[in-house]
Coordinates of C-alpha atoms and ligand atoms in Angstrom, one line a residue:
M1201 CA 0.0 0.0 0.0
S1202 CA 1.4 3.4 -0.9
S1203 CA 1.1 5.9 1.9
K1204 CA 0.6 9.6 1.5
R1205 CA 4.1 10.2 2.7
E1206 CA 5.7 8.4 -0.2
Q1207 CA 3.9 10.5 -2.8
V1208 CA 5.9 13.6 -1.9
S1209 CA 8.8 14.1 -4.4
P1210 CA 12.1 15.2 -3.0
R1211 CA 11.5 18.6 -4.7
E1212 CA 8.2 19.0 -2.9
A1213 CA 9.7 18.0 0.4
A1214 CA 12.4 20.6 0.0
L1215 CA 9.9 23.2 -1.2
W1216 CA 7.7 22.6 1.9
I1217 CA 10.7 23.2 4.1
A1218 CA 11.8 26.3 2.3
E1219 CA 8.3 27.8 2.3
R1220 CA 7.9 27.2 6.0
L1221 CA 11.2 28.9 6.7
C1222 CA 10.0 31.9 4.6
E1223 CA 6.7 32.0 6.4
H1224 CA 8.7 32.5 9.6
G1225 CA 10.6 35.4 8.2
H1226 CA 13.7 33.7 6.9
V1227 CA 15.5 33.6 3.6
A1228 CA 15.6 30.0 2.2
Y1229 CA 17.0 28.9 -1.2
F1230 CA 17.7 25.7 -3.1
A1231 CA 21.4 25.4 -3.3
G1232 CA 24.2 23.5 -5.0
G1233 CA 23.8 20.5 -7.2
C1234 CA 20.0 20.6 -7.4
V1235 CA 20.0 24.1 -8.9
R1236 CA 22.8 23.2 -11.3
D1237 CA 21.1 20.0 -12.4
R1238 CA 17.7 21.5 -13.0
L1239 CA 19.3 24.2 -15.2
L1240 CA 21.0 21.4 -17.1
G1241 CA 17.7 19.7 -17.5
I1242 CA 18.7 16.8 -15.3
E1243 CA 16.3 15.7 -12.5
P1244 CA 18.2 16.3 -9.3
S1245 CA 18.6 13.3 -7.0
D1246 CA 18.6 15.3 -3.8
F1247 CA 17.8 18.9 -2.8
D1248 CA 19.7 21.0 -0.4
V1249 CA 18.3 24.1 1.3
A1250 CA 20.4 27.0 2.4
T1251 CA 18.9 29.5 4.8
D1252 CA 19.8 32.4 7.2
A1253 CA 18.0 30.5 10.0
R1254 CA 20.5 29.3 12.6
P1255 CA 20.5 25.6 13.6
D1256 CA 18.6 26.2 16.8
R1257 CA 15.9 28.0 14.9
I1258 CA 15.7 25.2 12.3
Q1259 CA 15.3 22.8 15.2
E1260 CA 12.5 24.9 16.6
L1261 CA 10.6 25.0 13.3
F1262 CA 11.2 21.3 12.4
H1263 CA 10.9 18.8 15.2
S1264 CA 12.4 16.1 13.0
A1265 CA 15.6 18.1 12.5
V1266 CA 18.8 16.5 13.6
G1267 CA 22.3 18.0 13.4
V1268 CA 24.6 16.2 10.9
G1269 CA 27.4 18.7 11.1
E1270 CA 26.1 21.2 13.7
S1271 CA 29.4 23.0 14.0
F1272 CA 29.0 23.7 10.3
G1273 CA 25.3 24.5 10.7
V1274 CA 24.0 21.5 8.7
M1275 CA 20.7 20.0 9.8
L1276 CA 18.8 17.1 8.3
V1277 CA 15.0 17.6 8.1
R1278 CA 12.7 14.7 7.4
R1279 CA 9.7 15.3 5.2
G1280 CA 7.6 12.8 3.3
G1281 CA 10.1 10.0 3.5
H1282 CA 13.0 12.2 2.4
A1283 CA 15.9 13.6 4.4
I1284 CA 16.7 17.2 3.2
E1285 CA 19.9 18.9 4.2
V1286 CA 19.1 22.4 5.6
A1287 CA 22.3 24.4 6.0
T1288 CA 22.7 27.8 7.6
F1289 CA 24.5 30.4 5.3
R1290 CA 28.1 30.4 6.4
S1291 CA 31.6 31.4 5.5
D1292 CA 34.5 29.2 6.1
G1293 CA 37.4 30.3 8.2
P1294 CA 41.0 29.4 7.1
Y1295 CA 41.7 25.7 6.2
Q1296 CA 43.9 23.3 8.0
D1297 CA 46.0 20.8 6.2
G1298 CA 43.9 20.9 3.1
R1299 CA 41.2 19.2 5.2
H1300 CA 38.6 21.3 7.1
P1301 CA 38.1 24.9 7.8
V1302 CA 39.3 25.7 11.3
S1303 CA 36.1 27.5 12.0
V1304 CA 32.9 28.6 10.3
T1305 CA 31.0 31.8 10.8
F1306 CA 27.3 32.1 10.1
S1307 CA 26.8 34.7 7.4
D1308 CA 24.7 35.7 4.4
A1309 CA 23.9 34.2 1.1
R1310 CA 26.8 35.8 -0.7
S1311 CA 29.5 34.6 1.6
D1312 CA 27.9 31.2 1.5
A1313 CA 28.2 31.2 -2.3
A1314 CA 31.8 32.3 -1.9
R1315 CA 32.8 29.3 0.1
R1316 CA 31.4 26.9 -2.5
D1317 CA 33.8 25.1 -4.9
F1318 CA 32.7 26.0 -8.5
T1319 CA 30.6 28.8 -9.9
V1320 CA 28.1 26.3 -11.3
N1321 CA 27.7 24.9 -7.8
A1322 CA 27.2 28.3 -6.2
I1323 CA 23.9 29.3 -7.7
F1324 CA 20.9 29.7 -5.4
E1325 CA 17.3 29.3 -6.5
D1326 CA 14.4 31.0 -4.8
P1327 CA 12.1 27.9 -4.8
S1328 CA 8.8 29.8 -4.8
T1329 CA 9.6 31.8 -7.9
G1330 CA 12.3 29.8 -9.6
E1331 CA 14.4 33.0 -9.7
L1332 CA 18.2 32.6 -9.5
V1333 CA 20.4 34.3 -7.0
D1334 CA 23.7 34.0 -8.8
H1335 CA 26.6 35.9 -7.2
F1336 CA 29.4 34.4 -9.2
N1337 CA 28.0 34.2 -12.7
G1338 CA 27.4 30.5 -12.5
R1339 CA 24.6 30.6 -15.0
E1340 CA 26.8 32.0 -17.7
D1341 CA 29.5 29.3 -17.0
L1342 CA 26.8 26.7 -17.0
D1343 CA 25.5 27.9 -20.4
N1344 CA 29.1 27.9 -21.8
G1345 CA 30.0 24.6 -20.3
I1346 CA 32.8 25.9 -18.1
L1347 CA 33.9 24.7 -14.7
R1348 CA 35.5 27.5 -12.8
A1349 CA 36.6 27.8 -9.2
V1350 CA 34.7 30.4 -7.2
G1351 CA 37.2 33.2 -6.4
D1352 CA 41.0 32.8 -6.5
A1353 CA 41.6 29.4 -8.1
P1354 CA 45.0 28.6 -6.6
S1355 CA 44.0 29.3 -3.0
R1356 CA 40.6 27.5 -3.4
M1357 CA 42.3 24.4 -4.8
A1358 CA 45.0 24.6 -2.2
E1359 CA 42.7 24.8 0.8
D1360 CA 40.8 21.6 -0.2
H1361 CA 42.4 19.1 -2.5
L1362 CA 39.2 17.1 -2.8
R1363 CA 38.0 19.9 -5.1
A1364 CA 40.5 18.7 -7.8
L1365 CA 38.7 15.3 -7.9
R1366 CA 35.3 17.0 -7.8
A1367 CA 36.4 19.2 -10.7
V1368 CA 37.3 16.2 -12.8
R1369 CA 34.1 14.4 -11.9
F1370 CA 31.9 17.4 -12.9
A1371 CA 33.9 18.3 -16.0
A1372 CA 33.7 14.6 -17.2
R1373 CA 30.1 14.2 -16.3
F1374 CA 28.8 17.3 -17.9
S1375 CA 31.4 17.5 -20.7
F1376 CA 32.6 20.8 -19.4
E1377 CA 35.9 22.5 -20.0
I1378 CA 37.9 23.3 -16.9
E1379 CA 38.7 27.0 -17.1
A1380 CA 42.4 27.8 -17.6
A1381 CA 43.3 29.2 -14.1
T1382 CA 41.3 26.5 -12.4
A1383 CA 43.1 23.8 -14.5
E1384 CA 46.4 25.4 -13.8
A1385 CA 45.7 25.4 -10.0
I1386 CA 44.8 21.7 -10.1
R1387 CA 48.0 20.9 -12.1
D1388 CA 50.2 23.0 -9.8
S1389 CA 49.1 22.5 -6.3
V1390 CA 47.1 19.3 -5.8
G1391 CA 49.2 16.6 -7.4
D1392 CA 49.5 14.8 -4.1
L1393 CA 45.9 15.1 -2.9
D1394 CA 47.3 16.0 0.5
G1395 CA 44.9 15.7 3.3
V1396 CA 42.2 13.9 1.4
S1397 CA 41.3 10.5 3.0
R1398 CA 41.4 7.3 1.0
E1399 CA 37.6 6.9 1.7
R1400 CA 36.8 10.1 -0.1
I1401 CA 39.2 9.4 -2.9
G1402 CA 37.7 6.0 -3.3
G1403 CA 34.2 7.6 -3.2
E1404 CA 35.0 10.1 -5.9
I1405 CA 36.6 7.5 -8.2
R1406 CA 33.7 5.1 -7.8
R1407 CA 31.3 7.8 -8.9
M1408 CA 33.5 8.8 -11.9
L1409 CA 33.9 5.2 -13.1
A1410 CA 30.2 4.3 -12.6
H1411 CA 29.1 7.1 -14.9
P1412 CA 29.1 6.8 -18.7
S1413 CA 31.7 9.6 -18.8
R1414 CA 34.3 7.3 -17.1
G1415 CA 36.7 7.5 -20.1
R1416 CA 36.8 11.2 -20.0
A1417 CA 37.3 11.2 -16.3
A1418 CA 40.2 8.8 -16.5
A1419 CA 41.8 10.9 -19.3
L1420 CA 41.4 14.0 -17.2
L1421 CA 42.9 12.4 -14.1
E1422 CA 45.9 11.2 -16.1
S1423 CA 46.4 14.5 -17.8
F1424 CA 46.5 16.3 -14.5
G1425 CA 48.8 13.7 -13.0
L1426 CA 46.1 12.9 -10.5
D1427 CA 46.2 9.2 -11.4
A1428 CA 49.3 8.8 -9.3
P1429 CA 47.9 9.9 -5.9
V1430 CA 44.5 8.3 -6.7
L1431 CA 45.8 4.8 -7.7
L1432 CA 49.0 5.0 -5.6
E1433 CA 51.2 4.2 -8.6
S1434 CA 53.3 6.2 -11.1
S1435 CA 51.6 8.6 -13.3
L1436 CA 50.9 7.2 -16.7
D1437 CA 49.2 8.9 -19.7
S1438 CA 47.4 6.0 -21.4
A1439 CA 46.1 8.5 -23.9
A1440 CA 43.3 6.3 -25.3
H1441 CA 41.0 4.2 -23.1
P1442 CA 39.5 1.6 -25.5
V1443 CA 38.7 -0.8 -22.7
L1444 CA 36.8 1.9 -20.6
A1445 CA 35.0 2.9 -23.8
V1446 CA 33.7 -0.6 -24.3
L1447 CA 31.6 -0.3 -21.1
G1448 CA 29.2 1.9 -23.0
E1449 CA 26.7 4.6 -22.3
R1450 CA 25.1 3.4 -19.1
E1451 CA 25.8 3.5 -15.3
R1452 CA 27.8 0.4 -14.3
P1453 CA 29.1 -1.0 -11.1
P1454 CA 32.3 1.0 -10.4
I1455 CA 34.4 -2.1 -10.3
D1456 CA 33.8 -2.7 -14.0
G1457 CA 35.4 0.6 -14.6
V1458 CA 38.3 -0.1 -12.3
A1459 CA 39.0 -3.4 -14.2
A1460 CA 38.7 -1.7 -17.5
W1461 CA 41.0 1.2 -16.5
L1462 CA 43.6 -1.2 -15.1
I1463 CA 43.7 -3.0 -18.5
D1464 CA 43.9 0.3 -20.3
R1465 CA 46.8 1.2 -18.2
H1466 CA 48.7 -2.0 -17.8
G1467 CA 47.5 -4.4 -20.5
S1468 CA 48.2 -8.0 -19.7
E1469 CA 49.9 -7.0 -16.4
A1470 CA 46.6 -5.6 -15.0
N1471 CA 46.4 -8.5 -12.5
D1472 CA 49.6 -7.4 -10.8
H1473 CA 48.0 -4.1 -9.7
V1474 CA 44.9 -5.5 -7.9
E1475 CA 46.4 -5.4 -4.4
A1476 CA 47.6 -1.9 -4.8
I1477 CA 44.2 -0.7 -6.1
R1478 CA 42.5 -2.4 -3.2
D1479 CA 44.5 -0.3 -0.8
A1480 CA 44.3 2.9 -2.9
L1481 CA 40.5 2.9 -3.2
L1482 CA 39.7 0.9 -0.1
L1483 CA 37.9 -1.7 -2.0
S1484 CA 35.5 -3.9 0.0
N1485 CA 36.2 -7.7 0.1
Q1486 CA 33.3 -8.1 -2.4
E1487 CA 34.7 -5.5 -4.8
H1488 CA 38.2 -7.0 -4.4
R1489 CA 37.0 -10.5 -5.3
T1490 CA 35.0 -9.2 -8.2
L1491 CA 38.0 -7.2 -9.6
E1492 CA 40.3 -10.3 -9.3
G1493 CA 37.6 -12.4 -10.9
V1494 CA 37.0 -10.1 -13.9
L1495 CA 40.7 -9.7 -14.6
S1496 CA 41.7 -13.4 -14.2
T1497 CA 38.7 -14.4 -16.3
E1498 CA 39.6 -11.9 -19.0
Q1499 CA 43.1 -13.4 -18.9
A1500 CA 41.8 -17.0 -19.1
L1501 CA 39.7 -16.0 -22.1
R1502 CA 42.6 -14.5 -23.8
E1503 CA 45.2 -17.2 -23.1
D1504 CA 43.2 -20.4 -22.6
W1505 CA 39.8 -20.3 -24.2
I1506 CA 41.0 -21.8 -27.5
S1507 CA 42.7 -24.7 -25.8
F1508 CA 40.0 -25.3 -23.2
G1509 CA 37.7 -28.3 -23.5
V1510 CA 33.9 -28.2 -23.1
A1511 CA 33.9 -28.6 -19.3
A1512 CA 36.6 -25.9 -18.7
R1513 CA 34.7 -23.5 -21.0
K1514 CA 31.4 -24.1 -19.3
R1515 CA 33.0 -23.6 -15.9
L1516 CA 34.5 -20.3 -17.0
A1517 CA 31.3 -19.1 -18.8
A1518 CA 29.2 -19.9 -15.7
L1519 CA 31.1 -17.4 -13.5
D1520 CA 29.3 -14.2 -12.5
V1521 CA 32.1 -12.1 -13.8
F1522 CA 32.2 -13.8 -17.2
P1523 CA 30.0 -11.3 -19.1
V1524 CA 32.0 -8.3 -18.0
A1525 CA 35.3 -10.1 -18.7
L1526 CA 34.0 -11.0 -22.2
E1527 CA 33.1 -7.4 -22.8
L1528 CA 36.5 -6.2 -21.8
L1529 CA 38.1 -8.8 -24.0
G1530 CA 36.2 -7.3 -26.9
A1531 CA 38.1 -4.1 -26.6
R1532 CA 41.5 -5.8 -27.1
D1533 CA 40.7 -8.7 -29.4
S1534 CA 37.4 -8.4 -31.2
G1535 CA 38.2 -11.5 -33.3
L1536 CA 38.6 -13.7 -30.2
H1537 CA 35.6 -12.0 -28.6
D1538 CA 33.4 -13.0 -31.6
R1539 CA 34.8 -16.5 -31.6
V1540 CA 33.9 -16.9 -27.9
V1541 CA 30.4 -15.6 -28.5
E1542 CA 30.0 -18.2 -31.2
D1543 CA 31.4 -21.0 -29.1
L1544 CA 29.0 -20.1 -26.3
E1545 CA 25.8 -20.9 -28.2
P1546 CA 26.1 -24.7 -28.2
L1547 CA 27.5 -24.6 -24.6
R1548 CA 24.5 -22.7 -23.4
A1549 CA 22.2 -25.0 -25.3
T1550 CA 23.4 -28.0 -23.2
G1551 CA 23.5 -26.0 -19.9
L1552 CA 26.4 -24.0 -18.6
A1553 CA 25.9 -24.8 -14.9
P1554 CA 23.4 -27.7 -14.4
D1555 CA 22.9 -29.0 -10.9
P1556 CA 25.5 -31.7 -10.2
M1557 CA 24.1 -35.2 -10.5
L1558 CA 26.0 -36.4 -7.5
D1559 CA 27.1 -34.9 -4.2
G1560 CA 29.2 -36.3 -1.3
N1561 CA 26.2 -37.9 0.3
D1562 CA 25.6 -39.9 -2.9
L1563 CA 29.1 -41.2 -2.8
I1564 CA 28.6 -42.4 0.7
T1565 CA 25.3 -44.0 -0.2
I1566 CA 27.0 -46.0 -2.9
G1567 CA 29.5 -47.3 -0.4
L1568 CA 32.5 -45.1 -0.9
K1569 CA 34.6 -44.1 2.1
P1570 CA 34.6 -40.3 2.7
G1571 CA 38.1 -38.9 2.1
P1572 CA 40.2 -36.4 0.4
D1573 CA 39.6 -37.8 -3.1
F1574 CA 35.9 -37.1 -2.9
K1575 CA 36.4 -33.7 -4.3
S1576 CA 38.4 -34.9 -7.3
I1577 CA 35.8 -37.6 -8.0
L1578 CA 32.9 -35.2 -7.8
D1579 CA 34.8 -32.7 -10.0
A1580 CA 35.5 -35.4 -12.6
V1581 CA 31.9 -36.6 -12.6
Y1582 CA 30.7 -33.0 -13.0
D1583 CA 33.2 -32.4 -15.9
A1584 CA 31.8 -35.5 -17.5
Q1585 CA 28.3 -34.2 -17.0
L1586 CA 29.2 -30.8 -18.5
E1587 CA 30.7 -32.6 -21.5
G1588 CA 27.6 -34.8 -21.9
R1589 CA 29.4 -38.1 -21.2
V1590 CA 27.3 -38.5 -18.0
V1591 CA 23.7 -38.1 -18.8
D1592 CA 21.8 -39.5 -15.8
R1593 CA 22.4 -40.7 -12.2
K1594 CA 23.1 -44.2 -13.4
T1595 CA 26.0 -43.2 -15.7
A1596 CA 27.2 -40.8 -13.0
V1597 CA 27.3 -43.5 -10.3
E1598 CA 29.1 -45.8 -12.7
L1599 CA 31.8 -43.2 -13.4
A1600 CA 32.2 -42.4 -9.7
R1601 CA 32.7 -46.1 -8.9
E1602 CA 35.2 -46.5 -11.7
L1603 CA 37.1 -43.4 -10.5
A1604 CA 37.1 -44.6 -6.9
T1605 CA 38.5 -48.0 -7.8
R1606 CA 41.1 -46.5 -10.1
G1607 CA 42.1 -44.4 -7.0
Ligands
ATP498 P1 26.4 15.8 -6.7 O1 25.5 15.6 -5.5 O2 25.8 15.6 -8.0 O3 27.7 15.2 -6.5 P2 26.6 18.5 -5.7 O4 27.1 19.7 -6.3 O5 25.2 18.4 -5.1 O6 26.8 17.4 -6.8 P3 27.5 17.8 -3.0 O7 28.7 17.0 -2.6 O8 26.2 17.2 -2.8 O9 27.7 18.1 -4.6 O10 27.6 19.2 -2.4 C1 26.6 20.1 -2.4 C2 27.2 21.5 -2.6 O11 28.1 21.8 -1.5 C3 28.0 21.7 -3.9 O12 27.2 22.0 -5.0 C4 28.9 22.8 -3.5 O13 28.2 24.1 -3.6 C5 29.2 22.6 -2.0 N1 30.4 21.7 -1.8 C6 30.5 20.4 -1.7 N2 31.7 20.0 -1.5 C7 32.5 21.1 -1.5 C8 33.9 21.3 -1.3 N3 34.8 20.3 -1.2 N4 34.3 22.6 -1.4 C9 33.5 23.6 -1.5 N5 32.2 23.5 -1.7 C10 31.7 22.2 -1.7
MG499 MG1 24.4 16.8 -4.0

């Protein structure tokens, strides 16, 4: 059953909050990504509200409000199943170690725009009229496809190195040019990403590689020399990214992009870089396993598919990571890719991963003594099943007996 709460869109939820603030004499705008995205014709995923109301006042007006960064004046307000960030206008004090501002001061809309990273992210929208409050000509940059730091580019980039990665992500995603002074500041001062945690680096890279613009993001990172601090390896300009390109025009799990990028950078040696990437991007165990699986399967396809028999091919083709590995193979060897696709048809027709006819209990039932050779017997019977030499329980049992006596 759909409740009334769920029918409120994020935009309506944010609008309700902003209107309520205004009714109580405050200024309240939509801010940041949601304004930018709407102007670009993209449906924003989340809405942020910026206001002159202080956190204690926000708490008073919205009982659901909880502080998420109260020292920075950021509150989370729940409405209609959505959690909307409501932040008090502020200006940031000096930055420490390229990490956090030492202090923040509550201020007005203009100072709040001035602390934001890029002009296109510093536009406010009056939600009731749709009018823009645009202190740094973000609209013009947006229309011209330009990503420009707010204020003095070198100092803005120096105070927070994460902005360099955000610049790459936005420029890639929206196909924007990074304005010259901003680009120079990135190149000059943030080559080490000093002060940015591995979590945040990993987060930014995942978002870049998940998005269809992943190839452009990789090229930008490499051209700025940011690939070195991101991947914790030497900088490398791989120029073209044919393997990333093969991932196509849709969102994908980030790990597909990591695998593709590694092959673009290191070719057949991609496997050797998995451990370093795990540490560099703080991959989860699951992501690490998948990455290893994709790369080793791609390698097996390249090196062994032709010589593999039916059972080995079926075992490989049944892996979760096989479709991605096959796609990546296509970028490097389209002839072999097409050959594998052809080979797959008859393999699929007879079943890539049928349920095994026998398990360990069956072996005991037919009188075999449990032991270390159980696994090799079961593997051999399963291979025979995959190859069609074993077609029912009777032939399976016969083979198992024969293998057991052969020892
Ligand atoms: P998206 O959510 O699509 O990544 P966004 O612009 O909404 O894009 P958020 O990380 O949600 O990005 O941040 C919201 C806003 O906060 C930004 O638009 C920007 O104005 C400001 N902001 C975020 N991170 C920084 C930063 N490191 N330095 C300065 N301003 C920032
Ligand atoms: Mg956002």
